[in-house]
Amino acid sequence: MSEDDSILRTVGLTKHFGNIVAVEDVDFSLREGEVMAVVGDNGAGKSTLIKTLCGVHEPTSGEIYVRDEAVEFEDYSDAREKGIETVYQDLALAEQQTVAANVFLGHEPVRPDFLGRFLGIVDKAAMRDRARESLDRVQIPVDPDAKVRDLSGGQQQAVAVARALQSDPDILILDEPTSALSIEGARNVLRVIDDLREQGLSIILISHNIRQVLTIADRISVLAQGRLTGVRDADSATRDEIISLMMGADEEGDVEEFDLSGAEEGATV
Amino acid sequence: MSTEMQDDEATEAAVSRGAESRLRRLLQRRQIGVFIGFLLLFGLIGVTRPELFFSWDDFSGILSQLLRQAAPYVIIGIGMTYLMIGGEFDLSVGSMYAVAGLTFAMLLTDFQLTVPAALAVVLLLGAVVGLTNGVIVTKVGIPSLITTIGMMSILRGFAYWLTTGGSRQLPDDLGLLELFGGSITVAKVEIAYMVFWMLALIVVFGLVLQKTRFGHHVYATGDDESAADRSGIDTDRVKIANFVITGVVTAVAGVLAISYFSSMFGSAGRGFELLIIAAVVIGGTNLFGGEGSISGMFLGSLVIAVIPVLLVLNGVSVAFQETLTGAVIIGAVMVDIFLRD
Ligand SMILES: Nc1ncnc2c1ncn2[C@@H]1O[C@H](COP(=O)(O)OP(=O)(O)O)[C@@H](O)[C@H]1O
Ligand SMILES: [Mg+2]
């Protein structure tokens, strides 16, 4: 069973929606302290895979292991308890509320005095200060009192990451964090990912930008039509190799007809 | 959105710096704007009936009537504000208001309960009605439009049954009732105790909404329910709590009203739901949830309350009053939506 020093691992993970096969028989693994990229075309099953890892979806079959302990997640909070946090593709921010309120959404600090704890009075000063600290950690300047809807895409992404870091997770999952950003915004997010790896987090990075993941990731898992078609070291992998895996090639086999222009487009978003 | 994403870091920082003061200004404008709207309508009384404005006897009478008219809207509006910030609404409040007042009277007369006991039962009834609405909306999944219209009808039927088509009187020998139904007169302006209860409820529920974790969760739930849910907020519980709060404050309003007027018709509170939702929206609560305030709702209620006073004083027929009020409400909400984009 235990093949390596993985912190998170799946065996035969499968998720069907009715007769749609979203994820099929996937053996995925994440090593401690690495950035593991998950790439694949639209609809390849990337989001579904990570949603089973963070408790949004219950797998149809297969197992999930966190540090070699078999786990079953009823919902997000179960995954959070095991140290897994997720930055969703839609960010899951309450856009009319302030940055500070979003960083602490659902976990607002209360005033330490008796009345504060008894009535659940939010300690707004502490919330603002700690939100600022968290945002400093991701090194993107955002005013904690600003409303999220007034922020740029990159800043919103930073707020979502800062919130995910609140529970001090061991594993951070980011679903397409750069796909909606400007080049500048994307560069910032990649820098944040680099910093977090330095700080010891294990990171799953969903993307369909191959150039990007070859630069930032340690390893790359490739999904095609719900199946894991290959895992490569980012150092030695080539772009063409990844693209052919994305087109559905097996470990050794190669693909006859693939539309490079389409893949190219995905690669340079 | 997409244009913002193209922004470079320098403008990003500028946007976030400017955002706070800009929004604060916008918010202040809203409160001020509503207040000016109210003053304009109020001033219209002076323009159309100047003789009333320049005699303190009449003017104080108008003020008294305005406060009395607004108080039930404001008290019920507190619950409606919570509900609407949280992304729901309740159309059964008008019927609940009547049922609360009439049940209170029935318990005191037919059942000879003491005032505190009758009050406790009525508040509990409000809570149970709210709980029922909330559970059906969140757990069964029937939209609040259907659920609370159904509840509106059920409760209205109950109100008519309690009065057998007419009205109910309160006994007038219960000293404690004075606390709810009494009034004091300051410089000829009669202020019903109802108004003080209203102020107390505004303060308490305003603080809860702005200061507590629950208040934060109300805003987050209405802003983006799925996001709130994924942050560990039990959004169903938040919504159920909002329905219960609404049921309870509506019961309070019913008790205060019958205590003041000492009788109530089975048709009492008919149409309140629309007026109160209008007051909440005029006061700046987003129709789709996520933002709003009790103070805004208070000012919105003054606007809603001054309209019939203005119309009555100008001898507009009751039938036309309803039509005009409806038109004003639709117009006000349209202006609100227009201002938002
Ligand atoms: N909740 C769902 N219900 C039904 N089908 C779904 C659902 N979520 C995803 N799918 C389907 O599963 C497949 C994989 O989707 P997804 O995991 O979102 O892909 P990716 O993130 O790689 O673009 C797609 O065919 C998609 O339509
Ligand atoms: Mg996806």
PDB file of N, CA and C in Angstrom, chain B residues 263-305:
ATOM      1  N   SER B 263     -58.299  47.340  20.832  1.00  0.00           N
ATOM      2  CA  SER B 263     -59.087  46.365  20.072  1.00  0.00           C
ATOM      3  C   SER B 263     -58.397  46.148  18.725  1.00  0.00           C
ATOM      4  N   MET B 264     -58.747  45.063  18.058  1.00  0.00           N
ATOM      5  CA  MET B 264     -58.116  44.749  16.780  1.00  0.00           C
ATOM      6  C   MET B 264     -59.094  43.983  15.907  1.00  0.00           C
ATOM      7  N   PHE B 265     -59.075  44.275  14.611  1.00  0.00           N
ATOM      8  CA  PHE B 265     -59.921  43.560  13.654  1.00  0.00           C
ATOM      9  C   PHE B 265     -59.188  42.319  13.121  1.00  0.00           C
ATOM     10  N   GLY B 266     -59.981  41.401  12.628  1.00  0.00           N
ATOM     11  CA  GLY B 266     -59.387  40.209  12.009  1.00  0.00           C
ATOM     12  C   GLY B 266     -58.574  40.545  10.779  1.00  0.00           C
ATOM     13  N   SER B 267     -58.855  41.699  10.200  1.00  0.00           N
ATOM     14  CA  SER B 267     -58.134  42.094   8.987  1.00  0.00           C
ATOM     15  C   SER B 267     -56.909  42.945   9.304  1.00  0.00           C
ATOM     16  N   ALA B 268     -56.564  43.111  10.571  1.00  0.00           N
ATOM     17  CA  ALA B 268     -55.436  43.973  10.937  1.00  0.00           C
ATOM     18  C   ALA B 268     -54.145  43.500  10.275  1.00  0.00           C
ATOM     19  N   GLY B 269     -53.330  44.461   9.855  1.00  0.00           N
ATOM     20  CA  GLY B 269     -52.025  44.116   9.285  1.00  0.00           C
ATOM     21  C   GLY B 269     -52.069  43.658   7.842  1.00  0.00           C
ATOM     22  N   ARG B 270     -53.263  43.717   7.231  1.00  0.00           N
ATOM     23  CA  ARG B 270     -53.347  43.303   5.826  1.00  0.00           C
ATOM     24  C   ARG B 270     -52.500  44.244   4.971  1.00  0.00           C
ATOM     25  N   GLY B 271     -51.626  43.680   4.145  1.00  0.00           N
ATOM     26  CA  GLY B 271     -50.780  44.505   3.289  1.00  0.00           C
ATOM     27  C   GLY B 271     -49.474  44.952   3.938  1.00  0.00           C
ATOM     28  N   PHE B 272     -49.318  44.656   5.234  1.00  0.00           N
ATOM     29  CA  PHE B 272     -48.072  45.043   5.917  1.00  0.00           C
ATOM     30  C   PHE B 272     -46.843  44.474   5.224  1.00  0.00           C
ATOM     31  N   GLU B 273     -46.968  43.219   4.749  1.00  0.00           N
ATOM     32  CA  GLU B 273     -45.773  42.541   4.211  1.00  0.00           C
ATOM     33  C   GLU B 273     -45.133  43.366   3.096  1.00  0.00           C
ATOM     34  N   LEU B 274     -45.965  43.866   2.205  1.00  0.00           N
ATOM     35  CA  LEU B 274     -45.434  44.647   1.084  1.00  0.00           C
ATOM     36  C   LEU B 274     -44.838  45.972   1.563  1.00  0.00           C
ATOM     37  N   LEU B 275     -45.571  46.641   2.465  1.00  0.00           N
ATOM     38  CA  LEU B 275     -45.087  47.928   2.976  1.00  0.00           C
ATOM     39  C   LEU B 275     -43.745  47.771   3.678  1.00  0.00           C
ATOM     40  N   ILE B 276     -43.630  46.702   4.446  1.00  0.00           N
ATOM     41  CA  ILE B 276     -42.414  46.521   5.239  1.00  0.00           C
ATOM     42  C   ILE B 276     -41.241  46.123   4.341  1.00  0.00           C
ATOM     43  N   ILE B 277     -41.493  45.249   3.377  1.00  0.00           N
ATOM     44  CA  ILE B 277     -40.423  44.910   2.435  1.00  0.00           C
ATOM     45  C   ILE B 277     -39.977  46.165   1.695  1.00  0.00           C
ATOM     46  N   ALA B 278     -40.946  47.009   1.331  1.00  0.00           N
ATOM     47  CA  ALA B 278     -40.591  48.263   0.656  1.00  0.00           C
ATOM     48  C   ALA B 278     -39.733  49.139   1.565  1.00  0.00           C
ATOM     49  N   ALA B 279     -40.094  49.225   2.857  1.00  0.00           N
ATOM     50  CA  ALA B 279     -39.316  50.040   3.795  1.00  0.00           C
ATOM     51  C   ALA B 279     -37.886  49.523   3.886  1.00  0.00           C
ATOM     52  N   VAL B 280     -37.750  48.201   3.918  1.00  0.00           N
ATOM     53  CA  VAL B 280     -36.420  47.601   4.034  1.00  0.00           C
ATOM     54  C   VAL B 280     -35.584  47.909   2.787  1.00  0.00           C
ATOM     55  N   VAL B 281     -36.203  47.778   1.626  1.00  0.00           N
ATOM     56  CA  VAL B 281     -35.466  48.005   0.375  1.00  0.00           C
ATOM     57  C   VAL B 281     -35.142  49.491   0.188  1.00  0.00           C
ATOM     58  N   ILE B 282     -36.115  50.344   0.476  1.00  0.00           N
ATOM     59  CA  ILE B 282     -35.858  51.784   0.391  1.00  0.00           C
ATOM     60  C   ILE B 282     -34.709  52.152   1.325  1.00  0.00           C
ATOM     61  N   GLY B 283     -34.643  51.479   2.466  1.00  0.00           N
ATOM     62  CA  GLY B 283     -33.585  51.756   3.440  1.00  0.00           C
ATOM     63  C   GLY B 283     -32.222  51.224   3.044  1.00  0.00           C
ATOM     64  N   GLY B 284     -32.108  50.622   1.871  1.00  0.00           N
ATOM     65  CA  GLY B 284     -30.781  50.261   1.374  1.00  0.00           C
ATOM     66  C   GLY B 284     -30.416  48.790   1.477  1.00  0.00           C
ATOM     67  N   THR B 285     -31.347  47.947   1.900  1.00  0.00           N
ATOM     68  CA  THR B 285     -31.039  46.525   1.924  1.00  0.00           C
ATOM     69  C   THR B 285     -31.140  45.973   0.498  1.00  0.00           C
ATOM     70  N   ASN B 286     -30.100  45.262   0.093  1.00  0.00           N
ATOM     71  CA  ASN B 286     -30.070  44.679  -1.239  1.00  0.00           C
ATOM     72  C   ASN B 286     -31.206  43.665  -1.382  1.00  0.00           C
ATOM     73  N   LEU B 287     -31.995  43.808  -2.450  1.00  0.00           N
ATOM     74  CA  LEU B 287     -33.096  42.871  -2.692  1.00  0.00           C
ATOM     75  C   LEU B 287     -32.605  41.431  -2.750  1.00  0.00           C
ATOM     76  N   PHE B 288     -31.336  41.249  -3.101  1.00  0.00           N
ATOM     77  CA  PHE B 288     -30.807  39.898  -3.252  1.00  0.00           C
ATOM     78  C   PHE B 288     -29.907  39.498  -2.090  1.00  0.00           C
ATOM     79  N   GLY B 289     -29.914  40.304  -1.014  1.00  0.00           N
ATOM     80  CA  GLY B 289     -29.200  39.920   0.187  1.00  0.00           C
ATOM     81  C   GLY B 289     -27.759  40.401   0.251  1.00  0.00           C
ATOM     82  N   GLY B 290     -27.171  40.242   1.436  1.00  0.00           N
ATOM     83  CA  GLY B 290     -25.754  40.528   1.608  1.00  0.00           C
ATOM     84  C   GLY B 290     -25.407  41.912   2.101  1.00  0.00           C
ATOM     85  N   GLU B 291     -26.329  42.861   1.990  1.00  0.00           N
ATOM     86  CA  GLU B 291     -26.058  44.169   2.577  1.00  0.00           C
ATOM     87  C   GLU B 291     -27.361  44.842   2.993  1.00  0.00           C
ATOM     88  N   GLY B 292     -27.234  45.748   3.948  1.00  0.00           N
ATOM     89  CA  GLY B 292     -28.407  46.442   4.464  1.00  0.00           C
ATOM     90  C   GLY B 292     -28.191  46.831   5.908  1.00  0.00           C
ATOM     91  N   SER B 293     -29.157  47.587   6.452  1.00  0.00           N
ATOM     92  CA  SER B 293     -28.997  48.038   7.834  1.00  0.00           C
ATOM     93  C   SER B 293     -30.354  48.309   8.457  1.00  0.00           C
ATOM     94  N   ILE B 294     -30.370  48.235   9.787  1.00  0.00           N
ATOM     95  CA  ILE B 294     -31.581  48.534  10.547  1.00  0.00           C
ATOM     96  C   ILE B 294     -31.871  50.036  10.491  1.00  0.00           C
ATOM     97  N   SER B 295     -30.816  50.849  10.564  1.00  0.00           N
ATOM     98  CA  SER B 295     -31.043  52.297  10.538  1.00  0.00           C
ATOM     99  C   SER B 295     -31.681  52.714   9.209  1.00  0.00           C
ATOM    100  N   GLY B 296     -31.229  52.114   8.121  1.00  0.00           N
ATOM    101  CA  GLY B 296     -31.830  52.403   6.821  1.00  0.00           C
ATOM    102  C   GLY B 296     -33.299  52.010   6.798  1.00  0.00           C
ATOM    103  N   MET B 297     -33.584  50.815   7.347  1.00  0.00           N
ATOM    104  CA  MET B 297     -34.975  50.346   7.388  1.00  0.00           C
ATOM    105  C   MET B 297     -35.847  51.313   8.196  1.00  0.00           C
ATOM    106  N   PHE B 298     -35.288  51.851   9.285  1.00  0.00           N
ATOM    107  CA  PHE B 298     -36.034  52.806  10.110  1.00  0.00           C
ATOM    108  C   PHE B 298     -36.451  54.017   9.275  1.00  0.00           C
ATOM    109  N   LEU B 299     -35.498  54.565   8.530  1.00  0.00           N
ATOM    110  CA  LEU B 299     -35.811  55.722   7.689  1.00  0.00           C
ATOM    111  C   LEU B 299     -36.790  55.329   6.583  1.00  0.00           C
ATOM    112  N   GLY B 300     -36.596  54.162   6.012  1.00  0.00           N
ATOM    113  CA  GLY B 300     -37.518  53.668   4.987  1.00  0.00           C
ATOM    114  C   GLY B 300     -38.934  53.554   5.534  1.00  0.00           C
ATOM    115  N   SER B 301     -39.057  53.127   6.788  1.00  0.00           N
ATOM    116  CA  SER B 301     -40.381  52.995   7.405  1.00  0.00           C
ATOM    117  C   SER B 301     -41.040  54.355   7.573  1.00  0.00           C
ATOM    118  N   LEU B 302     -40.236  55.377   7.894  1.00  0.00           N
ATOM    119  CA  LEU B 302     -40.801  56.731   8.013  1.00  0.00           C
ATOM    120  C   LEU B 302     -41.383  57.171   6.670  1.00  0.00           C
ATOM    121  N   VAL B 303     -40.664  56.856   5.592  1.00  0.00           N
ATOM    122  CA  VAL B 303     -41.165  57.200   4.260  1.00  0.00           C
ATOM    123  C   VAL B 303     -42.490  56.502   3.995  1.00  0.00           C
ATOM    124  N   ILE B 304     -42.521  55.192   4.297  1.00  0.00           N
ATOM    125  CA  ILE B 304     -43.734  54.416   4.057  1.00  0.00           C
ATOM    126  C   ILE B 304     -44.890  54.910   4.925  1.00  0.00           C
ATOM    127  N   ALA B 305     -44.559  55.344   6.147  1.00  0.00           N
ATOM    128  CA  ALA B 305     -45.620  55.769   7.072  1.00  0.00           C
ATOM    129  C   ALA B 305     -46.162  57.149   6.734  1.00  0.00           C
TER     130      ALA B 305
END
